[in-house]
Amino acid sequence: MCGIIGFVGSQQAAPILLNGLKRLEYRGYDSAGIAVIDNGELIIRRSVGKLSQLDALLAEQPVGGTIGIGHTRWATHGRPSEQNAHPHRSGDVVIVHNGIIENYLALKHRLEAQGYRFDSETDTEVIAHLVAAALTRGRTLAQAVREAAQDLQGSYAIAALSVAEPATIVTTRSGCPLVMAHNEQGSFLASDVTPLLAHSRDVVYLEDGEIGILTPERLAVVDEAGQAVDRPLVRIDWDAEAAEKGGYPDFMVKEIHEQPRVIADTLRGRYRYDSGEADLPDLAMTAEELIHARRIWIVACGTSWHAGLVGKYLFEEMIRKPVQVDIGSEFRYREPMIQKDDLFVAISQSGETADTLEAAREAKKHGARVLAIVNVVGSTLAREADGVIYTRCGPEISVASTKAFTGQVIALYLLALHIGRVRGILSAEEGRWWLDQYLMIPSRVEHILKREADLRSIAERFYTKRNFLYLGRGINYPIALEGALKLKEISYIHAEGYAAGEMKHGPIALIDEEMPVVVLAPRDRLYEKTVNNLMEVRARNAPVIALVTEGDQELAHLAEAVFPIPHVHPLLSPVLFAVALQLLAYHIAVLRGLDVDRPRNLAKCVTVE
Ligand code: M6R
C-alpha cells in the first residue's frame, strides 16, 4: 500500500519526510518521492526502488524548505517508474495520493480536452490537474482540493501543496486513512500513525469528506461545506512496532482483517452495473479471443493454486467452460496438451514464483494467451503476461497468504462474469444479479471477523492435537486444502485436506478420537452427502468442527464445535469459509506460542524451483 507523509513548520522538511517514509517502509513500496517548497520554488525528488535510492539522491541533490509532502508508492495504475512515482505536479501544485480513482479515465479525457498534458500512467495525475484548474478559478488551496474531491469517484487520501500558499498543506480523504498531529515544531500528516509517533502521541483522525488544513501554527479541519469541525485529539499508546501492525499483534491477523477492504478494492471500478458486465481494461484480450479460447488452463503454486481450483469449479458451473488446473512445477515438466488460442491463467501473489513463471513461459511457447492474476504491479509475471488482472491487496507481509487468496478468488469471479457475458452465457440481468452477490461479500466477511472470538474458543479446545483432517466438497474442496495448508504452515501440526467423498477411500483409517476433523458443510446441493461423511467421522469418535450455513441447527448436536457462516450463493461461499479457517489456524498457532508471521523453513516468495 502507498504511504503519505507531510510536514510544515520551523524545521527542514526533507529529513522529517525521509524519516517518516522509513517508518512506512513496512507497508512495501516500489518507488518514493518528496516535494518541498523552498524560497517560493517547488522542488521534486523521486526515485524507483528502495528508500536508500531516494536518500542517496537527496544527499547528491539536497533540498531546503520547511514545508513538504512525501510518498512511497505501491503501484496500482502504471508500472513502478520514476515518472509514475509521486508527487505529481500540475503547474505550481503538487499532489500525493493513496487509493484508486475509479473515474480517472473520464476525468483524464476531460482534462486533456482542456489542454492539460499527462506525464505519467497513474490515476493520481488527474487530481493534480483538477486542483490546479480550481486554483486558476481563484480558489484557495483548501477550496481547490474540496472542489477536486467532488469530481473523484473511488478511494483516496490526498495531500496537496501549492506555491501560491507556501505555508499550507491541504489534505482530504475518502475510504483511505489520514492522520494529523501538531507539536511546537509544526504540523504533520501521514497515512497511518506510525511516522507520527516520533513527533506526538496525540493525533487527529480525518473523516471521509473532511479537509485538513495544516500550517506551522495549527491544524484545522473543515467539512464538505467548509464549516469548521472540532475533532478531538486521540491519544496513541502503541509503540512503533505495534503501530506498523495497526495495533494488531501480527501482520497475519492484520491482513486477515483487511479482507473486506481488499475485496471491495479488487471489485472497485471493474464492472458496469447497468449492462451487468465486468470491466477489465488490462485484460488485453478481445471478445473474439475469449470466445474462441478452446479451454482455460489455470496454473499456480501453494495457496494461489487453491484459488485456481476454486476457479475451476466456478468457471465450469457458472459459464460452462472446461478448465484444467495445474501446479506450476508439474505443468512445466509434463507434456501439457495446451494449444494455440487456449487461455492460460497464471495466478501469483508475488508474480515472481519460479515454477509459475516458467509454466507461463511454456504456455506462451505453445501459442496460448497468458493472463496473470497477480498482486505485485510490475512483477515479472505481470510484465511477461499478455494481460493482467491485479488483485489490489497491498503488500502481504505475513508469509502465510491470506488476503492475497481472497483477492485472487474475487479476480476469478470478475473474470468468470466477463467471459460469461462475452460468450453470451450470462444475460445482462444475470450479470447484474451476480454483481449484486459479489458486492455483498465484504459485509459477509466483516460478519465473520466480528465473531473471531468464537473461532479462538474453538482453537483453545483443539490446539494441542497433533493431526487434523479438513473435509470439503465441490467448490469448497479447495478450501479444505487451503485450511489444512494454513494450519500446517504456521502451527506445524500435520493437517490434510480431502474431498469429503474421498475420505472412505483411505484417510478414514487415520480417524480416531485424537484427530479433529474440520467439516465444511454449507447448505448446498451436496449438503446431505457431506452430513453422511460427518456421520462416518462421528462413528469413529473423532471430534468434529463443523462450519455450517447460518441457521443450520441440524449439525449442532453432531459436532463438538459449530461455526456458522453467513448465507451466500454456494459459488461464493469459498471466500467466507477460507476467512474462518484462516482465523482458526491463526489462533491455534498463537496458542502454541509460534511466530505466525515468519514460520520456519518458509519464504514469502519462492524464486527457485
Ligand atoms: O507468490 P505466489 O502466490 O506465487 O506464491 C505461491 C506460494 O508459494 C504461496 O501461496 C505459499 O504457498 C504460501 N506460503 C501460502 O500461504
PDB file of N, CA and C in Angstrom, residues 55-148:
ATOM      1  N   ASP A  55      17.260   8.479  -0.608  1.00  0.00           N
ATOM      2  CA  ASP A  55      18.206   9.037   0.367  1.00  0.00           C
ATOM      3  C   ASP A  55      19.472   9.502  -0.357  1.00  0.00           C
ATOM      4  N   ALA A  56      19.987   8.623  -1.237  1.00  0.00           N
ATOM      5  CA  ALA A  56      21.218   8.939  -1.976  1.00  0.00           C
ATOM      6  C   ALA A  56      20.989  10.136  -2.901  1.00  0.00           C
ATOM      7  N   LEU A  57      19.821  10.155  -3.525  1.00  0.00           N
ATOM      8  CA  LEU A  57      19.503  11.265  -4.442  1.00  0.00           C
ATOM      9  C   LEU A  57      19.470  12.587  -3.681  1.00  0.00           C
ATOM     10  N   LEU A  58      18.886  12.537  -2.471  1.00  0.00           N
ATOM     11  CA  LEU A  58      18.790  13.766  -1.676  1.00  0.00           C
ATOM     12  C   LEU A  58      20.170  14.189  -1.142  1.00  0.00           C
ATOM     13  N   ALA A  59      21.044  13.212  -0.943  1.00  0.00           N
ATOM     14  CA  ALA A  59      22.401  13.552  -0.493  1.00  0.00           C
ATOM     15  C   ALA A  59      23.139  14.249  -1.641  1.00  0.00           C
ATOM     16  N   GLU A  60      22.890  13.756  -2.849  1.00  0.00           N
ATOM     17  CA  GLU A  60      23.537  14.331  -4.047  1.00  0.00           C
ATOM     18  C   GLU A  60      22.925  15.681  -4.427  1.00  0.00           C
ATOM     19  N   GLN A  61      21.596  15.733  -4.333  1.00  0.00           N
ATOM     20  CA  GLN A  61      20.864  16.958  -4.726  1.00  0.00           C
ATOM     21  C   GLN A  61      19.978  17.385  -3.559  1.00  0.00           C
ATOM     22  N   PRO A  62      20.589  17.961  -2.520  1.00  0.00           N
ATOM     23  CA  PRO A  62      19.808  18.281  -1.322  1.00  0.00           C
ATOM     24  C   PRO A  62      18.737  19.341  -1.591  1.00  0.00           C
ATOM     25  N   VAL A  63      17.701  19.301  -0.770  1.00  0.00           N
ATOM     26  CA  VAL A  63      16.646  20.312  -0.914  1.00  0.00           C
ATOM     27  C   VAL A  63      16.429  20.983   0.440  1.00  0.00           C
ATOM     28  N   GLY A  64      16.158  22.286   0.398  1.00  0.00           N
ATOM     29  CA  GLY A  64      15.859  23.011   1.632  1.00  0.00           C
ATOM     30  C   GLY A  64      14.356  23.179   1.758  1.00  0.00           C
ATOM     31  N   GLY A  65      13.910  24.072   2.624  1.00  0.00           N
ATOM     32  CA  GLY A  65      12.474  24.324   2.733  1.00  0.00           C
ATOM     33  C   GLY A  65      11.893  23.692   3.976  1.00  0.00           C
ATOM     34  N   THR A  66      10.902  24.348   4.549  1.00  0.00           N
ATOM     35  CA  THR A  66      10.306  23.864   5.798  1.00  0.00           C
ATOM     36  C   THR A  66       8.869  23.372   5.583  1.00  0.00           C
ATOM     37  N   ILE A  67       8.535  23.122   4.322  1.00  0.00           N
ATOM     38  CA  ILE A  67       7.211  22.523   4.031  1.00  0.00           C
ATOM     39  C   ILE A  67       7.397  21.483   2.941  1.00  0.00           C
ATOM     40  N   GLY A  68       6.750  20.336   3.101  1.00  0.00           N
ATOM     41  CA  GLY A  68       6.886  19.316   2.070  1.00  0.00           C
ATOM     42  C   GLY A  68       5.942  18.148   2.277  1.00  0.00           C
ATOM     43  N   ILE A  69       5.784  17.372   1.196  1.00  0.00           N
ATOM     44  CA  ILE A  69       4.991  16.134   1.275  1.00  0.00           C
ATOM     45  C   ILE A  69       5.815  15.005   0.644  1.00  0.00           C
ATOM     46  N   GLY A  70       5.566  13.784   1.093  1.00  0.00           N
ATOM     47  CA  GLY A  70       6.324  12.654   0.565  1.00  0.00           C
ATOM     48  C   GLY A  70       5.418  11.445   0.387  1.00  0.00           C
ATOM     49  N   HIS A  71       5.934  10.451  -0.338  1.00  0.00           N
ATOM     50  CA  HIS A  71       5.091   9.316  -0.704  1.00  0.00           C
ATOM     51  C   HIS A  71       5.932   8.091  -0.990  1.00  0.00           C
ATOM     52  N   THR A  72       5.467   6.928  -0.537  1.00  0.00           N
ATOM     53  CA  THR A  72       6.006   5.662  -1.031  1.00  0.00           C
ATOM     54  C   THR A  72       4.904   5.028  -1.851  1.00  0.00           C
ATOM     55  N   ARG A  73       5.244   4.559  -3.041  1.00  0.00           N
ATOM     56  CA  ARG A  73       4.212   4.069  -3.957  1.00  0.00           C
ATOM     57  C   ARG A  73       4.217   2.552  -4.045  1.00  0.00           C
ATOM     58  N   TRP A  74       3.045   1.991  -4.007  1.00  0.00           N
ATOM     59  CA  TRP A  74       2.819   0.568  -4.293  1.00  0.00           C
ATOM     60  C   TRP A  74       1.926   0.590  -5.523  1.00  0.00           C
ATOM     61  N   ALA A  75       2.525   0.282  -6.672  1.00  0.00           N
ATOM     62  CA  ALA A  75       1.871   0.577  -7.947  1.00  0.00           C
ATOM     63  C   ALA A  75       0.500  -0.075  -8.093  1.00  0.00           C
ATOM     64  N   THR A  76      -0.472   0.698  -8.540  1.00  0.00           N
ATOM     65  CA  THR A  76      -1.757   0.122  -8.970  1.00  0.00           C
ATOM     66  C   THR A  76      -2.022   0.474 -10.424  1.00  0.00           C
ATOM     67  N   HIS A  77      -1.823   1.730 -10.829  1.00  0.00           N
ATOM     68  CA  HIS A  77      -2.001   2.129 -12.226  1.00  0.00           C
ATOM     69  C   HIS A  77      -0.641   2.541 -12.768  1.00  0.00           C
ATOM     70  N   GLY A  78      -0.132   1.790 -13.702  1.00  0.00           N
ATOM     71  CA  GLY A  78       1.165   2.132 -14.268  1.00  0.00           C
ATOM     72  C   GLY A  78       2.281   1.457 -13.502  1.00  0.00           C
ATOM     73  N   ARG A  79       3.297   1.018 -14.270  1.00  0.00           N
ATOM     74  CA  ARG A  79       4.402   0.249 -13.675  1.00  0.00           C
ATOM     75  C   ARG A  79       5.212   1.117 -12.714  1.00  0.00           C
ATOM     76  N   PRO A  80       6.032   0.464 -11.867  1.00  0.00           N
ATOM     77  CA  PRO A  80       6.906   1.253 -10.999  1.00  0.00           C
ATOM     78  C   PRO A  80       7.968   1.959 -11.844  1.00  0.00           C
ATOM     79  N   SER A  81       7.995   3.266 -11.839  1.00  0.00           N
ATOM     80  CA  SER A  81       8.988   4.039 -12.600  1.00  0.00           C
ATOM     81  C   SER A  81       9.076   5.409 -11.956  1.00  0.00           C
ATOM     82  N   GLU A  82      10.130   6.146 -12.300  1.00  0.00           N
ATOM     83  CA  GLU A  82      10.258   7.476 -11.707  1.00  0.00           C
ATOM     84  C   GLU A  82       9.089   8.353 -12.150  1.00  0.00           C
ATOM     85  N   GLN A  83       8.747   8.209 -13.433  1.00  0.00           N
ATOM     86  CA  GLN A  83       7.655   9.005 -13.993  1.00  0.00           C
ATOM     87  C   GLN A  83       6.323   8.782 -13.254  1.00  0.00           C
ATOM     88  N   ASN A  84       6.106   7.534 -12.828  1.00  0.00           N
ATOM     89  CA  ASN A  84       4.843   7.220 -12.149  1.00  0.00           C
ATOM     90  C   ASN A  84       4.914   7.450 -10.635  1.00  0.00           C
ATOM     91  N   ALA A  85       6.138   7.670 -10.132  1.00  0.00           N
ATOM     92  CA  ALA A  85       6.283   7.894  -8.678  1.00  0.00           C
ATOM     93  C   ALA A  85       5.636   9.221  -8.305  1.00  0.00           C
ATOM     94  N   HIS A  86       5.146   9.298  -7.075  1.00  0.00           N
ATOM     95  CA  HIS A  86       4.581  10.551  -6.578  1.00  0.00           C
ATOM     96  C   HIS A  86       5.709  11.365  -5.971  1.00  0.00           C
ATOM     97  N   PRO A  87       5.601  12.646  -5.729  1.00  0.00           N
ATOM     98  CA  PRO A  87       4.467  13.513  -6.013  1.00  0.00           C
ATOM     99  C   PRO A  87       4.282  13.786  -7.514  1.00  0.00           C
ATOM    100  N   HIS A  88       3.034  14.119  -7.873  1.00  0.00           N
ATOM    101  CA  HIS A  88       2.702  14.513  -9.252  1.00  0.00           C
ATOM    102  C   HIS A  88       2.382  15.994  -9.273  1.00  0.00           C
ATOM    103  N   ARG A  89       2.823  16.614 -10.356  1.00  0.00           N
ATOM    104  CA  ARG A  89       2.764  18.069 -10.404  1.00  0.00           C
ATOM    105  C   ARG A  89       1.862  18.549 -11.530  1.00  0.00           C
ATOM    106  N   SER A  90       1.180  19.655 -11.284  1.00  0.00           N
ATOM    107  CA  SER A  90       0.477  20.376 -12.350  1.00  0.00           C
ATOM    108  C   SER A  90       0.733  21.852 -12.092  1.00  0.00           C
ATOM    109  N   GLY A  91       1.555  22.459 -12.905  1.00  0.00           N
ATOM    110  CA  GLY A  91       1.907  23.868 -12.694  1.00  0.00           C
ATOM    111  C   GLY A  91       2.568  24.047 -11.342  1.00  0.00           C
ATOM    112  N   ASP A  92       1.971  24.884 -10.504  1.00  0.00           N
ATOM    113  CA  ASP A  92       2.569  25.149  -9.194  1.00  0.00           C
ATOM    114  C   ASP A  92       1.947  24.308  -8.083  1.00  0.00           C
ATOM    115  N   VAL A  93       1.246  23.257  -8.483  1.00  0.00           N
ATOM    116  CA  VAL A  93       0.584  22.387  -7.493  1.00  0.00           C
ATOM    117  C   VAL A  93       1.249  21.021  -7.504  1.00  0.00           C
ATOM    118  N   VAL A  94       1.345  20.412  -6.353  1.00  0.00           N
ATOM    119  CA  VAL A  94       1.898  19.063  -6.294  1.00  0.00           C
ATOM    120  C   VAL A  94       1.029  18.220  -5.350  1.00  0.00           C
ATOM    121  N   ILE A  95       0.910  16.947  -5.724  1.00  0.00           N
ATOM    122  CA  ILE A  95      -0.058  16.064  -5.039  1.00  0.00           C
ATOM    123  C   ILE A  95       0.590  14.730  -4.697  1.00  0.00           C
ATOM    124  N   VAL A  96       0.247  14.164  -3.538  1.00  0.00           N
ATOM    125  CA  VAL A  96       0.478  12.733  -3.299  1.00  0.00           C
ATOM    126  C   VAL A  96      -0.883  12.098  -3.009  1.00  0.00           C
ATOM    127  N   HIS A  97      -0.992  10.826  -3.351  1.00  0.00           N
ATOM    128  CA  HIS A  97      -2.316  10.171  -3.286  1.00  0.00           C
ATOM    129  C   HIS A  97      -2.175   8.695  -2.933  1.00  0.00           C
ATOM    130  N   ASN A  98      -2.999   8.215  -2.042  1.00  0.00           N
ATOM    131  CA  ASN A  98      -3.185   6.777  -1.798  1.00  0.00           C
ATOM    132  C   ASN A  98      -4.572   6.406  -2.271  1.00  0.00           C
ATOM    133  N   GLY A  99      -4.728   5.199  -2.798  1.00  0.00           N
ATOM    134  CA  GLY A  99      -6.064   4.730  -3.171  1.00  0.00           C
ATOM    135  C   GLY A  99      -6.197   4.582  -4.676  1.00  0.00           C
ATOM    136  N   ILE A 100      -7.426   4.496  -5.129  1.00  0.00           N
ATOM    137  CA  ILE A 100      -7.703   4.243  -6.547  1.00  0.00           C
ATOM    138  C   ILE A 100      -8.802   5.187  -7.012  1.00  0.00           C
ATOM    139  N   ILE A 101      -8.537   5.953  -8.057  1.00  0.00           N
ATOM    140  CA  ILE A 101      -9.569   6.831  -8.626  1.00  0.00           C
ATOM    141  C   ILE A 101     -10.269   6.059  -9.747  1.00  0.00           C
ATOM    142  N   GLU A 102     -11.517   5.687  -9.506  1.00  0.00           N
ATOM    143  CA  GLU A 102     -12.226   4.822 -10.456  1.00  0.00           C
ATOM    144  C   GLU A 102     -12.517   5.523 -11.768  1.00  0.00           C
ATOM    145  N   ASN A 103     -12.850   6.809 -11.690  1.00  0.00           N
ATOM    146  CA  ASN A 103     -13.271   7.514 -12.915  1.00  0.00           C
ATOM    147  C   ASN A 103     -12.131   8.325 -13.522  1.00  0.00           C
ATOM    148  N   TYR A 104     -10.881   7.859 -13.315  1.00  0.00           N
ATOM    149  CA  TYR A 104      -9.768   8.699 -13.768  1.00  0.00           C
ATOM    150  C   TYR A 104      -9.720   8.826 -15.279  1.00  0.00           C
ATOM    151  N   LEU A 105     -10.163   7.776 -15.996  1.00  0.00           N
ATOM    152  CA  LEU A 105     -10.092   7.868 -17.462  1.00  0.00           C
ATOM    153  C   LEU A 105     -11.023   8.951 -17.989  1.00  0.00           C
ATOM    154  N   ALA A 106     -12.247   8.987 -17.451  1.00  0.00           N
ATOM    155  CA  ALA A 106     -13.198  10.022 -17.886  1.00  0.00           C
ATOM    156  C   ALA A 106     -12.649  11.411 -17.535  1.00  0.00           C
ATOM    157  N   LEU A 107     -12.080  11.535 -16.319  1.00  0.00           N
ATOM    158  CA  LEU A 107     -11.521  12.834 -15.910  1.00  0.00           C
ATOM    159  C   LEU A 107     -10.323  13.205 -16.782  1.00  0.00           C
ATOM    160  N   LYS A 108      -9.517  12.199 -17.120  1.00  0.00           N
ATOM    161  CA  LYS A 108      -8.327  12.454 -17.943  1.00  0.00           C
ATOM    162  C   LYS A 108      -8.753  12.997 -19.311  1.00  0.00           C
ATOM    163  N   HIS A 109      -9.765  12.358 -19.907  1.00  0.00           N
ATOM    164  CA  HIS A 109     -10.215  12.827 -21.223  1.00  0.00           C
ATOM    165  C   HIS A 109     -10.715  14.266 -21.140  1.00  0.00           C
ATOM    166  N   ARG A 110     -11.463  14.545 -20.049  1.00  0.00           N
ATOM    167  CA  ARG A 110     -11.987  15.914 -19.886  1.00  0.00           C
ATOM    168  C   ARG A 110     -10.842  16.913 -19.741  1.00  0.00           C
ATOM    169  N   LEU A 111      -9.849  16.570 -18.923  1.00  0.00           N
ATOM    170  CA  LEU A 111      -8.736  17.493 -18.673  1.00  0.00           C
ATOM    171  C   LEU A 111      -7.865  17.652 -19.918  1.00  0.00           C
ATOM    172  N   GLU A 112      -7.704  16.563 -20.671  1.00  0.00           N
ATOM    173  CA  GLU A 112      -6.916  16.660 -21.911  1.00  0.00           C
ATOM    174  C   GLU A 112      -7.591  17.623 -22.880  1.00  0.00           C
ATOM    175  N   ALA A 113      -8.940  17.528 -22.915  1.00  0.00           N
ATOM    176  CA  ALA A 113      -9.680  18.432 -23.813  1.00  0.00           C
ATOM    177  C   ALA A 113      -9.500  19.890 -23.368  1.00  0.00           C
ATOM    178  N   GLN A 114      -9.220  20.085 -22.080  1.00  0.00           N
ATOM    179  CA  GLN A 114      -8.994  21.460 -21.586  1.00  0.00           C
ATOM    180  C   GLN A 114      -7.536  21.887 -21.751  1.00  0.00           C
ATOM    181  N   GLY A 115      -6.714  21.004 -22.301  1.00  0.00           N
ATOM    182  CA  GLY A 115      -5.329  21.372 -22.587  1.00  0.00           C
ATOM    183  C   GLY A 115      -4.306  20.862 -21.588  1.00  0.00           C
ATOM    184  N   TYR A 116      -4.722  20.066 -20.583  1.00  0.00           N
ATOM    185  CA  TYR A 116      -3.756  19.539 -19.619  1.00  0.00           C
ATOM    186  C   TYR A 116      -2.998  18.357 -20.229  1.00  0.00           C
ATOM    187  N   ARG A 117      -1.699  18.315 -19.965  1.00  0.00           N
ATOM    188  CA  ARG A 117      -0.866  17.248 -20.506  1.00  0.00           C
ATOM    189  C   ARG A 117      -0.544  16.237 -19.402  1.00  0.00           C
ATOM    190  N   PHE A 118      -0.531  14.974 -19.753  1.00  0.00           N
ATOM    191  CA  PHE A 118      -0.265  13.950 -18.737  1.00  0.00           C
ATOM    192  C   PHE A 118       1.131  13.353 -18.937  1.00  0.00           C
ATOM    193  N   ASP A 119       1.884  13.297 -17.847  1.00  0.00           N
ATOM    194  CA  ASP A 119       3.254  12.783 -17.942  1.00  0.00           C
ATOM    195  C   ASP A 119       3.395  11.371 -17.380  1.00  0.00           C
ATOM    196  N   SER A 120       2.371  10.876 -16.698  1.00  0.00           N
ATOM    197  CA  SER A 120       2.509   9.557 -16.070  1.00  0.00           C
ATOM    198  C   SER A 120       1.352   8.661 -16.506  1.00  0.00           C
ATOM    199  N   GLU A 121       1.448   7.384 -16.092  1.00  0.00           N
ATOM    200  CA  GLU A 121       0.349   6.437 -16.384  1.00  0.00           C
ATOM    201  C   GLU A 121      -0.577   6.311 -15.175  1.00  0.00           C
ATOM    202  N   THR A 122      -0.411   7.168 -14.196  1.00  0.00           N
ATOM    203  CA  THR A 122      -1.147   6.983 -12.940  1.00  0.00           C
ATOM    204  C   THR A 122      -2.547   7.592 -13.006  1.00  0.00           C
ATOM    205  N   ASP A 123      -3.358   7.149 -12.058  1.00  0.00           N
ATOM    206  CA  ASP A 123      -4.674   7.769 -11.894  1.00  0.00           C
ATOM    207  C   ASP A 123      -4.551   9.071 -11.090  1.00  0.00           C
ATOM    208  N   THR A 124      -3.416   9.223 -10.368  1.00  0.00           N
ATOM    209  CA  THR A 124      -3.232  10.368  -9.463  1.00  0.00           C
ATOM    210  C   THR A 124      -3.119  11.698 -10.186  1.00  0.00           C
ATOM    211  N   GLU A 125      -2.527  11.651 -11.380  1.00  0.00           N
ATOM    212  CA  GLU A 125      -2.214  12.920 -12.038  1.00  0.00           C
ATOM    213  C   GLU A 125      -3.472  13.747 -12.300  1.00  0.00           C
ATOM    214  N   VAL A 126      -4.616  13.070 -12.470  1.00  0.00           N
ATOM    215  CA  VAL A 126      -5.849  13.854 -12.695  1.00  0.00           C
ATOM    216  C   VAL A 126      -6.126  14.759 -11.496  1.00  0.00           C
ATOM    217  N   ILE A 127      -5.767  14.292 -10.298  1.00  0.00           N
ATOM    218  CA  ILE A 127      -6.069  15.093  -9.100  1.00  0.00           C
ATOM    219  C   ILE A 127      -5.245  16.372  -9.126  1.00  0.00           C
ATOM    220  N   ALA A 128      -3.953  16.232  -9.495  1.00  0.00           N
ATOM    221  CA  ALA A 128      -3.093  17.424  -9.545  1.00  0.00           C
ATOM    222  C   ALA A 128      -3.686  18.445 -10.527  1.00  0.00           C
ATOM    223  N   HIS A 129      -4.125  17.968 -11.692  1.00  0.00           N
ATOM    224  CA  HIS A 129      -4.682  18.893 -12.692  1.00  0.00           C
ATOM    225  C   HIS A 129      -6.010  19.496 -12.215  1.00  0.00           C
ATOM    226  N   LEU A 130      -6.821  18.679 -11.544  1.00  0.00           N
ATOM    227  CA  LEU A 130      -8.110  19.208 -11.053  1.00  0.00           C
ATOM    228  C   LEU A 130      -7.879  20.319 -10.020  1.00  0.00           C
ATOM    229  N   VAL A 131      -6.910  20.108  -9.128  1.00  0.00           N
ATOM    230  CA  VAL A 131      -6.625  21.131  -8.112  1.00  0.00           C
ATOM    231  C   VAL A 131      -6.063  22.380  -8.791  1.00  0.00           C
ATOM    232  N   ALA A 132      -5.136  22.180  -9.740  1.00  0.00           N
ATOM    233  CA  ALA A 132      -4.537  23.329 -10.442  1.00  0.00           C
ATOM    234  C   ALA A 132      -5.630  24.109 -11.181  1.00  0.00           C
ATOM    235  N   ALA A 133      -6.565  23.371 -11.796  1.00  0.00           N
ATOM    236  CA  ALA A 133      -7.641  24.040 -12.554  1.00  0.00           C
ATOM    237  C   ALA A 133      -8.493  24.888 -11.605  1.00  0.00           C
ATOM    238  N   ALA A 134      -8.787  24.347 -10.421  1.00  0.00           N
ATOM    239  CA  ALA A 134      -9.612  25.108  -9.458  1.00  0.00           C
ATOM    240  C   ALA A 134      -8.863  26.354  -8.977  1.00  0.00           C
ATOM    241  N   LEU A 135      -7.545  26.245  -8.808  1.00  0.00           N
ATOM    242  CA  LEU A 135      -6.768  27.417  -8.370  1.00  0.00           C
ATOM    243  C   LEU A 135      -6.821  28.530  -9.426  1.00  0.00           C
ATOM    244  N   THR A 136      -6.834  28.146 -10.699  1.00  0.00           N
ATOM    245  CA  THR A 136      -6.895  29.173 -11.752  1.00  0.00           C
ATOM    246  C   THR A 136      -8.264  29.875 -11.720  1.00  0.00           C
ATOM    247  N   ARG A 137      -9.242  29.247 -11.081  1.00  0.00           N
ATOM    248  CA  ARG A 137     -10.564  29.896 -10.951  1.00  0.00           C
ATOM    249  C   ARG A 137     -10.600  30.768  -9.690  1.00  0.00           C
ATOM    250  N   GLY A 138      -9.459  30.981  -9.058  1.00  0.00           N
ATOM    251  CA  GLY A 138      -9.377  31.905  -7.920  1.00  0.00           C
ATOM    252  C   GLY A 138      -9.663  31.272  -6.576  1.00  0.00           C
ATOM    253  N   ARG A 139      -9.661  29.957  -6.499  1.00  0.00           N
ATOM    254  CA  ARG A 139      -9.948  29.299  -5.222  1.00  0.00           C
ATOM    255  C   ARG A 139      -8.702  29.291  -4.324  1.00  0.00           C
ATOM    256  N   THR A 140      -8.923  29.166  -3.019  1.00  0.00           N
ATOM    257  CA  THR A 140      -7.799  28.887  -2.111  1.00  0.00           C
ATOM    258  C   THR A 140      -7.427  27.420  -2.309  1.00  0.00           C
ATOM    259  N   LEU A 141      -6.274  27.026  -1.755  1.00  0.00           N
ATOM    260  CA  LEU A 141      -5.869  25.622  -1.909  1.00  0.00           C
ATOM    261  C   LEU A 141      -6.899  24.693  -1.268  1.00  0.00           C
ATOM    262  N   ALA A 142      -7.410  25.078  -0.091  1.00  0.00           N
ATOM    263  CA  ALA A 142      -8.402  24.223   0.589  1.00  0.00           C
ATOM    264  C   ALA A 142      -9.669  24.097  -0.259  1.00  0.00           C
ATOM    265  N   GLN A 143     -10.099  25.234  -0.836  1.00  0.00           N
ATOM    266  CA  GLN A 143     -11.306  25.168  -1.682  1.00  0.00           C
ATOM    267  C   GLN A 143     -11.029  24.330  -2.930  1.00  0.00           C
ATOM    268  N   ALA A 144      -9.826  24.499  -3.478  1.00  0.00           N
ATOM    269  CA  ALA A 144      -9.479  23.768  -4.719  1.00  0.00           C
ATOM    270  C   ALA A 144      -9.473  22.265  -4.470  1.00  0.00           C
ATOM    271  N   VAL A 145      -8.908  21.848  -3.330  1.00  0.00           N
ATOM    272  CA  VAL A 145      -8.877  20.411  -3.018  1.00  0.00           C
ATOM    273  C   VAL A 145     -10.301  19.905  -2.812  1.00  0.00           C
ATOM    274  N   ARG A 146     -11.125  20.727  -2.144  1.00  0.00           N
ATOM    275  CA  ARG A 146     -12.510  20.310  -1.908  1.00  0.00           C
ATOM    276  C   ARG A 146     -13.257  20.152  -3.231  1.00  0.00           C
ATOM    277  N   GLU A 147     -13.059  21.113  -4.130  1.00  0.00           N
ATOM    278  CA  GLU A 147     -13.749  21.023  -5.438  1.00  0.00           C
ATOM    279  C   GLU A 147     -13.248  19.830  -6.242  1.00  0.00           C
ATOM    280  N   ALA A 148     -11.930  19.613  -6.208  1.00  0.00           N
ATOM    281  CA  ALA A 148     -11.373  18.468  -6.951  1.00  0.00           C
ATOM    282  C   ALA A 148     -11.967  17.173  -6.415  1.00  0.00           C
TER     283      ALA A 148
END
